[in-house]
Amino acid sequence: MKLTPRIHDLYIGRTVLLTVLVVWMVLLGLDATLALSGEAKNIGTGSYTFGHAVAWAAYTVPRRAYTLFPMAAVIGALMGLGQLAATSELTALRALGLSRRRIAVSVAIALSLLTVVMVVNGETLSPWAQNRADVLKNSARWNTDMAMARYSGLWAREGDSFLNAQTGEEQLTSDGGTRLVLHDVRLYQLDPDGRLETLTHAKSARHDADGWVLENVRHDHFGERSVTRTTAESEPWDSRLDATALAAGLAKPRNLSVAELRTSIEYRRRNGLDARDYEDTYWGRWFYPLNVLALCLAAVPFAFGSLRSGGMGKRLFIGMLFALGFLLLQMFFSRMAGALKFDYRIAYALPPVLMLLISHWLFRRRR
């Protein structure tokens, strides 16, 4: 099989790309519209307006495009190949000596172009835009001076006090509630003249029903010509910073690039923190291209059989069945990896390997 592109490869690739783009735009538009309508309940909270909701939805489009692409790829590929099969164009190409394998390679190469674009988007535009969306939404809803810096974590302001936390998460309590825990916390207290008066460093800051508590605390008090240091194992922190607003402002694993995810995983391992959510997202990014390829190749054999008859509804149903089935299978293995604590690489490798085996079996059966 020669890998040099021929006119039939370009024709098949163009047909598949066009249908994938149409399906992708429909899914993306529907998802963004539903997300915007879901924001209606937040309008009026704090200074959050309809304009903020529209801007938030626009900022989330790159992340939604990245998430929806595998589903759009398999549905669009099946609809494009089904269209060629229904008009007997695939039969004509087969009569000219074009093998099923060559058709599958044409589809894979065409989808690889969009996959590369989505991988770049997932590492650059998508995390940046999603962080902007989160900061815009949280700042407007909670009326707080809060920002999420790329390398220095969460920043928040209350009067003349500034808080910086590298990481944090919400934890379940024994009574079924939740509490916010911030790690590697620094508090900067300024005097009325804007000079640094006190620098407080705490290993963690915990917020529960009793308020804020700092753990492993070190205070540095700056005088005109001296610095005084005091320490404490634990002490309460009198602050009106809203824990819900801070929790919403924390960077979520899905909003980080691969490099940032790796850095977060190493940081959490060094400090004995749970890194499973970050590992899940990290390996999901690496297996993203393989998932798209395996999912589409597993669906290609249907173009030589069941898609020759039936209308658009049948192709759409089969495409959605494949996409949802693969998504549920992947979610099942990733949740099992988190619960049983086995390697996420195994969990993410099993679904595409299973899909490729199905594709191989279907190809042999069609033959």
mmCIF file of C-alpha atoms in Angstrom:
data_model
loop_
_atom_site.group_PDB
_atom_site.id
_atom_site.type_symbol
_atom_site.label_atom_id
_atom_site.label_comp_id
_atom_site.label_asym_id
_atom_site.label_seq_id
_atom_site.Cartn_x
_atom_site.Cartn_y
_atom_site.Cartn_z
ATOM 1 C CA MET A 1 0.000 0.000 0.000
ATOM 2 C CA LYS A 2 1.562 3.260 -1.172
ATOM 3 C CA LEU A 3 1.247 6.107 1.328
ATOM 4 C CA THR A 4 1.521 8.838 -1.295
ATOM 5 C CA PRO A 5 -1.771 10.826 -1.261
ATOM 6 C CA ARG A 6 -3.962 10.142 -4.286
ATOM 7 C CA ILE A 7 -7.062 11.917 -5.511
ATOM 8 C CA HIS A 8 -9.342 9.361 -3.832
ATOM 9 C CA ASP A 9 -7.594 9.968 -0.492
ATOM 10 C CA LEU A 10 -8.216 13.685 -0.824
ATOM 11 C CA TYR A 11 -11.842 13.083 -1.766
ATOM 12 C CA ILE A 12 -12.511 10.793 1.196
ATOM 13 C CA GLY A 13 -10.601 13.079 3.557
ATOM 14 C CA ARG A 14 -12.455 16.168 2.393
ATOM 15 C CA THR A 15 -15.846 14.480 2.761
ATOM 16 C CA VAL A 16 -15.045 13.263 6.263
ATOM 17 C CA LEU A 17 -13.569 16.604 7.360
ATOM 18 C CA LEU A 18 -16.603 18.554 6.153
ATOM 19 C CA THR A 19 -19.082 16.315 7.970
ATOM 20 C CA VAL A 20 -16.946 16.321 11.125
ATOM 21 C CA LEU A 21 -16.787 20.131 11.082
ATOM 22 C CA VAL A 22 -20.562 20.418 10.607
ATOM 23 C CA VAL A 23 -21.292 17.989 13.451
ATOM 24 C CA TRP A 24 -18.662 19.665 15.611
ATOM 25 C CA MET A 25 -20.161 23.124 15.114
ATOM 26 C CA VAL A 26 -23.668 21.841 15.884
ATOM 27 C CA LEU A 27 -22.546 20.115 19.094
ATOM 28 C CA LEU A 28 -20.440 23.080 20.140
ATOM 29 C CA GLY A 29 -23.224 25.567 19.489
ATOM 30 C CA LEU A 30 -25.733 23.442 21.397
ATOM 31 C CA ASP A 31 -23.370 22.959 24.339
ATOM 32 C CA ALA A 32 -22.488 26.661 24.552
ATOM 33 C CA THR A 33 -26.162 27.659 24.323
ATOM 34 C CA LEU A 34 -27.123 25.276 27.119
ATOM 35 C CA ALA A 35 -24.242 26.560 29.231
ATOM 36 C CA LEU A 36 -25.334 30.164 28.674
ATOM 37 C CA SER A 37 -28.924 29.360 29.596
ATOM 38 C CA GLY A 38 -27.675 27.599 32.729
ATOM 39 C CA GLU A 39 -25.951 30.822 33.783
ATOM 40 C CA ALA A 40 -29.300 32.628 33.979
ATOM 41 C CA LYS A 41 -29.671 31.569 37.616
ATOM 42 C CA ASN A 42 -26.421 33.375 38.514
ATOM 43 C CA ILE A 43 -27.354 36.695 36.895
ATOM 44 C CA GLY A 44 -27.932 39.237 39.624
ATOM 45 C CA THR A 45 -25.596 37.557 42.106
ATOM 46 C CA GLY A 46 -23.157 40.247 43.186
ATOM 47 C CA SER A 47 -22.354 42.310 40.090
ATOM 48 C CA TYR A 48 -22.824 39.365 37.692
ATOM 49 C CA THR A 49 -24.764 40.516 34.610
ATOM 50 C CA PHE A 50 -25.912 38.997 31.326
ATOM 51 C CA GLY A 51 -22.836 40.486 29.668
ATOM 52 C CA HIS A 52 -20.630 38.614 32.126
ATOM 53 C CA ALA A 53 -22.504 35.394 31.306
ATOM 54 C CA VAL A 54 -22.005 35.869 27.561
ATOM 55 C CA ALA A 55 -18.293 36.621 28.053
ATOM 56 C CA TRP A 56 -17.927 33.581 30.323
ATOM 57 C CA ALA A 57 -19.591 31.307 27.728
ATOM 58 C CA ALA A 58 -17.363 32.732 24.961
ATOM 59 C CA TYR A 59 -14.215 32.095 26.999
ATOM 60 C CA THR A 60 -15.232 28.454 27.571
ATOM 61 C CA VAL A 61 -15.656 27.681 23.853
ATOM 62 C CA PRO A 62 -12.028 26.446 23.326
ATOM 63 C CA ARG A 63 -12.344 24.026 26.249
ATOM 64 C CA ARG A 64 -15.722 22.802 25.017
ATOM 65 C CA ALA A 65 -14.346 22.330 21.501
ATOM 66 C CA TYR A 66 -11.513 20.196 22.914
ATOM 67 C CA THR A 67 -13.905 18.063 24.975
ATOM 68 C CA LEU A 68 -16.484 17.549 22.215
ATOM 69 C CA PHE A 69 -14.047 16.793 19.406
ATOM 70 C CA PRO A 70 -13.801 12.975 19.918
ATOM 71 C CA MET A 71 -17.586 12.662 19.839
ATOM 72 C CA ALA A 72 -17.855 14.953 16.812
ATOM 73 C CA ALA A 73 -15.068 13.027 15.054
ATOM 74 C CA VAL A 74 -16.724 9.613 15.300
ATOM 75 C CA ILE A 75 -20.223 10.897 14.469
ATOM 76 C CA GLY A 76 -18.940 12.999 11.567
ATOM 77 C CA ALA A 77 -16.766 10.178 10.215
ATOM 78 C CA LEU A 78 -19.670 7.744 10.264
ATOM 79 C CA MET A 79 -22.003 10.237 8.620
ATOM 80 C CA GLY A 80 -19.446 11.105 5.938
ATOM 81 C CA LEU A 81 -18.598 7.488 5.147
ATOM 82 C CA GLY A 82 -22.287 6.579 5.359
ATOM 83 C CA GLN A 83 -23.025 9.211 2.746
ATOM 84 C CA LEU A 84 -20.369 7.723 0.449
ATOM 85 C CA ALA A 85 -21.684 4.221 1.097
ATOM 86 C CA ALA A 86 -25.310 5.189 0.455
ATOM 87 C CA THR A 87 -24.403 6.646 -2.966
ATOM 88 C CA SER A 88 -22.280 3.552 -3.779
ATOM 89 C CA GLU A 89 -19.129 5.649 -4.041
ATOM 90 C CA LEU A 90 -17.329 3.375 -1.591
ATOM 91 C CA THR A 91 -18.374 0.406 -3.714
ATOM 92 C CA ALA A 92 -16.966 2.103 -6.797
ATOM 93 C CA LEU A 93 -13.686 2.822 -5.036
ATOM 94 C CA ARG A 94 -13.501 -0.785 -3.887
ATOM 95 C CA ALA A 95 -14.105 -1.939 -7.485
ATOM 96 C CA LEU A 96 -11.131 0.189 -8.578
ATOM 97 C CA GLY A 97 -8.920 -1.776 -6.187
ATOM 98 C CA LEU A 98 -8.968 0.518 -3.150
ATOM 99 C CA SER A 99 -8.673 -1.610 -0.020
ATOM 100 C CA ARG A 100 -10.598 -1.135 3.201
ATOM 101 C CA ARG A 101 -7.311 -0.495 4.939
ATOM 102 C CA ARG A 102 -6.494 2.358 2.545
ATOM 103 C CA ILE A 103 -9.896 3.940 3.170
ATOM 104 C CA ALA A 104 -9.331 3.675 6.920
ATOM 105 C CA VAL A 105 -5.896 5.304 6.555
ATOM 106 C CA SER A 106 -7.434 8.160 4.543
ATOM 107 C CA VAL A 107 -9.960 8.775 7.297
ATOM 108 C CA ALA A 108 -7.290 8.557 10.015
ATOM 109 C CA ILE A 109 -4.968 11.041 8.287
ATOM 110 C CA ALA A 110 -7.789 13.521 7.709
ATOM 111 C CA LEU A 111 -8.873 13.386 11.354
ATOM 112 C CA SER A 112 -5.260 13.573 12.532
ATOM 113 C CA LEU A 113 -5.041 17.112 11.164
ATOM 114 C CA LEU A 114 -7.883 18.274 13.400
ATOM 115 C CA THR A 115 -6.547 16.211 16.296
ATOM 116 C CA VAL A 116 -3.201 18.031 16.154
ATOM 117 C CA VAL A 117 -5.043 21.362 16.234
ATOM 118 C CA MET A 118 -7.025 20.221 19.286
ATOM 119 C CA VAL A 119 -3.911 18.993 21.094
ATOM 120 C CA VAL A 120 -2.299 22.411 20.613
ATOM 121 C CA ASN A 121 -5.536 24.063 21.720
ATOM 122 C CA GLY A 122 -5.656 21.881 24.841
ATOM 123 C CA GLU A 123 -2.172 23.025 25.857
ATOM 124 C CA THR A 124 -2.404 26.725 25.017
ATOM 125 C CA LEU A 125 -5.687 28.502 24.307
ATOM 126 C CA SER A 126 -8.080 26.265 26.238
ATOM 127 C CA PRO A 127 -6.414 26.514 29.714
ATOM 128 C CA TRP A 128 -5.827 30.253 29.344
ATOM 129 C CA ALA A 129 -9.395 30.984 28.225
ATOM 130 C CA GLN A 130 -10.967 28.767 30.895
ATOM 131 C CA ASN A 131 -8.947 30.451 33.634
ATOM 132 C CA ARG A 132 -10.048 33.832 32.324
ATOM 133 C CA ALA A 133 -13.656 32.632 32.358
ATOM 134 C CA ASP A 134 -13.395 31.399 35.954
ATOM 135 C CA VAL A 135 -11.737 34.599 37.204
ATOM 136 C CA LEU A 136 -14.321 36.764 35.403
ATOM 137 C CA LYS A 137 -17.236 34.794 36.824
ATOM 138 C CA ASN A 138 -15.966 34.513 40.387
ATOM 139 C CA SER A 139 -14.854 38.131 40.651
ATOM 140 C CA ALA A 140 -18.256 39.355 39.453
ATOM 141 C CA ARG A 141 -20.346 36.947 41.537
ATOM 142 C CA TRP A 142 -18.495 37.310 44.820
ATOM 143 C CA ASN A 143 -17.387 40.938 44.448
ATOM 144 C CA THR A 144 -13.876 40.000 45.553
ATOM 145 C CA ASP A 145 -10.461 41.070 44.342
ATOM 146 C CA MET A 146 -9.324 37.602 43.316
ATOM 147 C CA ALA A 147 -7.077 36.237 40.583
ATOM 148 C CA MET A 148 -5.519 32.933 39.603
ATOM 149 C CA ALA A 149 -1.895 33.375 38.530
ATOM 150 C CA ARG A 150 -0.332 30.792 36.269
ATOM 151 C CA TYR A 151 2.725 30.028 38.393
ATOM 152 C CA SER A 152 1.931 31.526 41.819
ATOM 153 C CA GLY A 153 -1.473 30.061 42.600
ATOM 154 C CA LEU A 154 -4.520 31.810 44.034
ATOM 155 C CA TRP A 155 -4.456 35.482 45.039
ATOM 156 C CA ALA A 156 -7.204 37.237 47.013
ATOM 157 C CA ARG A 157 -7.519 40.586 48.761
ATOM 158 C CA GLU A 158 -9.402 41.685 51.861
ATOM 159 C CA GLY A 159 -8.783 45.301 52.794
ATOM 160 C CA ASP A 160 -5.061 45.725 53.402
ATOM 161 C CA SER A 161 -4.449 41.961 53.562
ATOM 162 C CA PHE A 162 -3.405 39.843 50.582
ATOM 163 C CA LEU A 163 -3.631 36.052 50.502
ATOM 164 C CA ASN A 164 -1.614 33.736 48.287
ATOM 165 C CA ALA A 165 -2.114 29.955 48.229
ATOM 166 C CA GLN A 166 -0.261 27.594 45.925
ATOM 167 C CA THR A 167 -2.940 24.880 45.839
ATOM 168 C CA GLY A 168 -6.085 23.814 47.617
ATOM 169 C CA GLU A 169 -9.090 21.530 47.518
ATOM 170 C CA GLU A 170 -12.447 20.879 49.129
ATOM 171 C CA GLN A 171 -12.460 17.854 51.446
ATOM 172 C CA LEU A 172 -15.285 15.772 52.878
ATOM 173 C CA THR A 173 -15.697 15.880 56.650
ATOM 174 C CA SER A 174 -16.782 13.056 58.943
ATOM 175 C CA ASP A 175 -20.287 14.525 59.286
ATOM 176 C CA GLY A 176 -20.836 14.531 55.523
ATOM 177 C CA GLY A 177 -20.051 18.209 54.971
ATOM 178 C CA THR A 178 -17.160 19.852 53.160
ATOM 179 C CA ARG A 179 -14.281 22.079 54.170
ATOM 180 C CA LEU A 180 -11.802 24.116 52.198
ATOM 181 C CA VAL A 181 -8.091 23.468 52.715
ATOM 182 C CA LEU A 182 -5.461 25.772 51.192
ATOM 183 C CA HIS A 183 -1.812 24.708 51.060
ATOM 184 C CA ASP A 184 1.389 26.770 51.263
ATOM 185 C CA VAL A 185 -0.400 29.944 52.323
ATOM 186 C CA ARG A 186 1.164 33.410 52.593
ATOM 187 C CA LEU A 187 -0.599 36.423 54.114
ATOM 188 C CA TYR A 188 0.723 39.930 53.437
ATOM 189 C CA GLN A 189 -0.500 42.642 55.828
ATOM 190 C CA LEU A 190 0.152 46.242 54.767
ATOM 191 C CA ASP A 191 0.103 49.301 56.990
ATOM 192 C CA PRO A 192 -1.876 52.458 56.071
ATOM 193 C CA ASP A 193 1.168 53.797 54.199
ATOM 194 C CA GLY A 194 1.303 50.708 51.963
ATOM 195 C CA ARG A 195 4.420 49.205 53.530
ATOM 196 C CA LEU A 196 4.638 45.519 54.410
ATOM 197 C CA GLU A 197 3.850 45.222 58.104
ATOM 198 C CA THR A 198 3.505 41.438 58.629
ATOM 199 C CA LEU A 199 4.286 38.404 56.503
ATOM 200 C CA THR A 200 2.588 35.213 57.652
ATOM 201 C CA HIS A 201 3.394 31.800 56.235
ATOM 202 C CA ALA A 202 1.270 28.744 57.029
ATOM 203 C CA LYS A 203 1.602 25.213 55.782
ATOM 204 C CA SER A 204 -2.175 25.085 55.398
ATOM 205 C CA ALA A 205 -5.308 27.112 56.054
ATOM 206 C CA ARG A 206 -8.506 25.249 56.863
ATOM 207 C CA HIS A 207 -12.050 26.625 56.769
ATOM 208 C CA ASP A 208 -14.912 24.732 58.402
ATOM 209 C CA ALA A 209 -17.957 25.557 60.510
ATOM 210 C CA ASP A 210 -15.761 27.236 63.163
ATOM 211 C CA GLY A 211 -14.052 29.559 60.690
ATOM 212 C CA TRP A 212 -10.453 29.746 59.479
ATOM 213 C CA VAL A 213 -7.582 27.915 61.195
ATOM 214 C CA LEU A 214 -3.911 28.224 60.225
ATOM 215 C CA GLU A 215 -1.537 25.270 60.721
ATOM 216 C CA ASN A 216 2.256 25.457 61.254
ATOM 217 C CA VAL A 217 2.289 29.242 61.304
ATOM 218 C CA ARG A 218 5.255 31.626 61.109
ATOM 219 C CA HIS A 219 4.823 35.397 61.551
ATOM 220 C CA ASP A 220 7.451 37.924 60.503
ATOM 221 C CA HIS A 221 6.736 41.415 61.903
ATOM 222 C CA PHE A 222 8.649 44.205 60.176
ATOM 223 C CA GLY A 223 9.593 47.227 62.268
ATOM 224 C CA GLU A 224 11.498 50.273 61.135
ATOM 225 C CA ARG A 225 14.884 48.681 61.848
ATOM 226 C CA SER A 226 14.119 45.140 62.964
ATOM 227 C CA VAL A 227 12.215 41.954 62.134
ATOM 228 C CA THR A 228 10.510 39.865 64.799
ATOM 229 C CA ARG A 229 9.548 36.226 64.167
ATOM 230 C CA THR A 230 6.950 34.211 66.069
ATOM 231 C CA THR A 231 5.673 30.699 65.415
ATOM 232 C CA ALA A 232 2.663 28.615 66.377
ATOM 233 C CA GLU A 233 1.463 25.093 65.682
ATOM 234 C CA SER A 234 -2.101 26.231 65.117
ATOM 235 C CA GLU A 235 -4.084 29.429 65.517
ATOM 236 C CA PRO A 236 -7.419 30.876 64.385
ATOM 237 C CA TRP A 237 -7.482 33.418 61.598
ATOM 238 C CA ASP A 238 -10.087 36.146 61.786
ATOM 239 C CA SER A 239 -11.006 36.782 58.175
ATOM 240 C CA ARG A 240 -14.163 37.468 56.200
ATOM 241 C CA LEU A 241 -12.841 35.903 52.986
ATOM 242 C CA ASP A 242 -15.592 33.692 51.601
ATOM 243 C CA ALA A 243 -14.483 30.052 51.436
ATOM 244 C CA THR A 244 -16.958 29.301 48.633
ATOM 245 C CA ALA A 245 -15.534 32.082 46.486
ATOM 246 C CA LEU A 246 -11.969 30.913 47.125
ATOM 247 C CA ALA A 247 -12.891 27.298 46.315
ATOM 248 C CA ALA A 248 -14.454 28.411 43.037
ATOM 249 C CA GLY A 249 -11.305 30.370 42.182
ATOM 250 C CA LEU A 250 -8.894 27.471 42.617
ATOM 251 C CA ALA A 251 -7.356 26.185 39.411
ATOM 252 C CA LYS A 252 -8.983 22.918 38.383
ATOM 253 C CA PRO A 253 -6.870 20.155 36.805
ATOM 254 C CA ARG A 254 -8.730 20.434 33.487
ATOM 255 C CA ASN A 255 -7.619 24.098 33.223
ATOM 256 C CA LEU A 256 -3.898 23.278 33.385
ATOM 257 C CA SER A 257 -1.465 22.379 30.623
ATOM 258 C CA VAL A 258 0.489 19.115 30.656
ATOM 259 C CA ALA A 259 3.591 20.854 32.033
ATOM 260 C CA GLU A 260 1.573 22.510 34.796
ATOM 261 C CA LEU A 261 -0.155 19.231 35.608
ATOM 262 C CA ARG A 262 3.205 17.478 35.928
ATOM 263 C CA THR A 263 4.467 20.243 38.215
ATOM 264 C CA SER A 264 1.323 20.001 40.355
ATOM 265 C CA ILE A 265 1.638 16.225 40.614
ATOM 266 C CA GLU A 266 5.261 16.470 41.749
ATOM 267 C CA TYR A 267 4.390 19.194 44.258
ATOM 268 C CA ARG A 268 1.574 17.144 45.764
ATOM 269 C CA ARG A 269 3.669 14.002 45.969
ATOM 270 C CA ARG A 270 6.474 15.869 47.736
ATOM 271 C CA ASN A 271 4.050 17.209 50.311
ATOM 272 C CA GLY A 272 2.044 14.013 50.815
ATOM 273 C CA LEU A 273 -1.125 15.374 49.144
ATOM 274 C CA ASP A 274 -3.635 13.510 47.005
ATOM 275 C CA ALA A 275 -2.644 13.857 43.323
ATOM 276 C CA ARG A 276 -5.098 11.416 41.740
ATOM 277 C CA ASP A 277 -7.295 14.047 40.076
ATOM 278 C CA TYR A 278 -4.227 15.634 38.491
ATOM 279 C CA GLU A 279 -2.857 12.260 37.355
ATOM 280 C CA ASP A 280 -6.226 11.413 35.817
ATOM 281 C CA THR A 281 -6.252 14.606 33.742
ATOM 282 C CA TYR A 282 -2.532 14.362 32.945
ATOM 283 C CA TRP A 283 -2.718 10.913 31.356
ATOM 284 C CA GLY A 284 -6.024 11.740 29.709
ATOM 285 C CA ARG A 285 -4.206 14.479 27.777
ATOM 286 C CA TRP A 286 -1.493 12.076 26.599
ATOM 287 C CA PHE A 287 -3.996 9.469 25.413
ATOM 288 C CA TYR A 288 -6.312 12.004 23.761
ATOM 289 C CA PRO A 289 -4.970 11.543 20.181
ATOM 290 C CA LEU A 290 -4.964 7.750 20.525
ATOM 291 C CA ASN A 291 -8.556 7.825 21.772
ATOM 292 C CA VAL A 292 -9.741 9.793 18.735
ATOM 293 C CA LEU A 293 -7.900 7.501 16.316
ATOM 294 C CA ALA A 294 -9.070 4.267 17.949
ATOM 295 C CA LEU A 295 -12.662 5.461 18.204
ATOM 296 C CA CYS A 296 -12.880 6.424 14.537
ATOM 297 C CA LEU A 297 -11.082 3.323 13.239
ATOM 298 C CA ALA A 298 -13.445 1.107 15.233
ATOM 299 C CA ALA A 299 -16.389 2.783 13.520
ATOM 300 C CA VAL A 300 -15.029 2.636 9.938
ATOM 301 C CA PRO A 301 -16.054 -1.023 9.266
ATOM 302 C CA PHE A 302 -19.705 -0.063 9.637
ATOM 303 C CA ALA A 303 -19.386 1.934 6.424
ATOM 304 C CA PHE A 304 -18.942 -1.321 4.510
ATOM 305 C CA GLY A 305 -22.007 -2.941 5.989
ATOM 306 C CA SER A 306 -24.847 -1.467 7.969
ATOM 307 C CA LEU A 307 -24.417 2.105 6.715
ATOM 308 C CA ARG A 308 -25.114 1.203 3.088
ATOM 309 C CA SER A 309 -28.816 1.155 3.870
ATOM 310 C CA GLY A 310 -30.751 3.488 6.124
ATOM 311 C CA GLY A 311 -30.889 7.232 6.368
ATOM 312 C CA MET A 312 -29.140 9.956 8.297
ATOM 313 C CA GLY A 313 -30.878 8.966 11.520
ATOM 314 C CA LYS A 314 -29.293 5.514 11.492
ATOM 315 C CA ARG A 315 -25.800 6.895 10.969
ATOM 316 C CA LEU A 316 -26.315 9.470 13.698
ATOM 317 C CA PHE A 317 -27.556 6.805 16.103
ATOM 318 C CA ILE A 318 -24.595 4.492 15.463
ATOM 319 C CA GLY A 319 -22.156 7.383 15.825
ATOM 320 C CA MET A 320 -23.671 8.488 19.125
ATOM 321 C CA LEU A 321 -23.725 4.895 20.337
ATOM 322 C CA PHE A 322 -20.008 4.518 19.648
ATOM 323 C CA ALA A 323 -19.109 7.876 21.206
ATOM 324 C CA LEU A 324 -21.176 7.427 24.353
ATOM 325 C CA GLY A 325 -20.096 3.805 24.765
ATOM 326 C CA PHE A 326 -16.447 4.748 24.533
ATOM 327 C CA LEU A 327 -16.908 7.683 26.922
ATOM 328 C CA LEU A 328 -18.627 5.497 29.526
ATOM 329 C CA LEU A 329 -15.966 2.809 29.152
ATOM 330 C CA GLN A 330 -13.181 5.336 29.637
ATOM 331 C CA MET A 331 -14.900 6.903 32.642
ATOM 332 C CA PHE A 332 -15.356 3.460 34.180
ATOM 333 C CA PHE A 333 -11.678 2.539 33.898
ATOM 334 C CA SER A 334 -10.469 5.955 35.121
ATOM 335 C CA ARG A 335 -12.775 5.805 38.158
ATOM 336 C CA MET A 336 -11.601 2.273 38.884
ATOM 337 C CA ALA A 337 -7.994 3.452 38.682
ATOM 338 C CA GLY A 338 -8.744 6.184 41.203
ATOM 339 C CA ALA A 339 -10.619 3.853 43.557
ATOM 340 C CA LEU A 340 -8.253 0.871 43.353
ATOM 341 C CA LYS A 341 -5.132 3.061 42.963
ATOM 342 C CA PHE A 342 -3.591 1.351 39.948
ATOM 343 C CA ASP A 343 -1.695 3.092 37.170
ATOM 344 C CA TYR A 344 -3.781 5.563 35.151
ATOM 345 C CA ARG A 345 -1.786 4.660 32.053
ATOM 346 C CA ILE A 346 -3.339 1.202 32.149
ATOM 347 C CA ALA A 347 -6.807 2.669 32.657
ATOM 348 C CA TYR A 348 -6.465 4.991 29.657
ATOM 349 C CA ALA A 349 -4.780 2.404 27.422
ATOM 350 C CA LEU A 350 -7.470 -0.278 27.821
ATOM 351 C CA PRO A 351 -10.394 1.506 26.036
ATOM 352 C CA PRO A 352 -8.491 2.428 22.825
ATOM 353 C CA VAL A 353 -6.835 -1.017 22.705
ATOM 354 C CA LEU A 354 -10.266 -2.594 23.072
ATOM 355 C CA MET A 355 -11.632 -0.370 20.293
ATOM 356 C CA LEU A 356 -8.734 -1.237 17.978
ATOM 357 C CA LEU A 357 -9.318 -4.955 18.604
ATOM 358 C CA ILE A 358 -12.990 -4.475 17.771
ATOM 359 C CA SER A 359 -12.015 -2.643 14.601
ATOM 360 C CA HIS A 360 -9.634 -5.437 13.593
ATOM 361 C CA TRP A 361 -12.287 -8.089 14.249
ATOM 362 C CA LEU A 362 -14.936 -6.184 12.272
ATOM 363 C CA PHE A 363 -12.564 -5.698 9.343
ATOM 364 C CA ARG A 364 -11.874 -9.430 9.214
ATOM 365 C CA ARG A 365 -15.554 -10.210 9.503
ATOM 366 C CA ARG A 366 -16.484 -7.818 6.657
ATOM 367 C CA ARG A 367 -13.782 -9.426 4.532
#
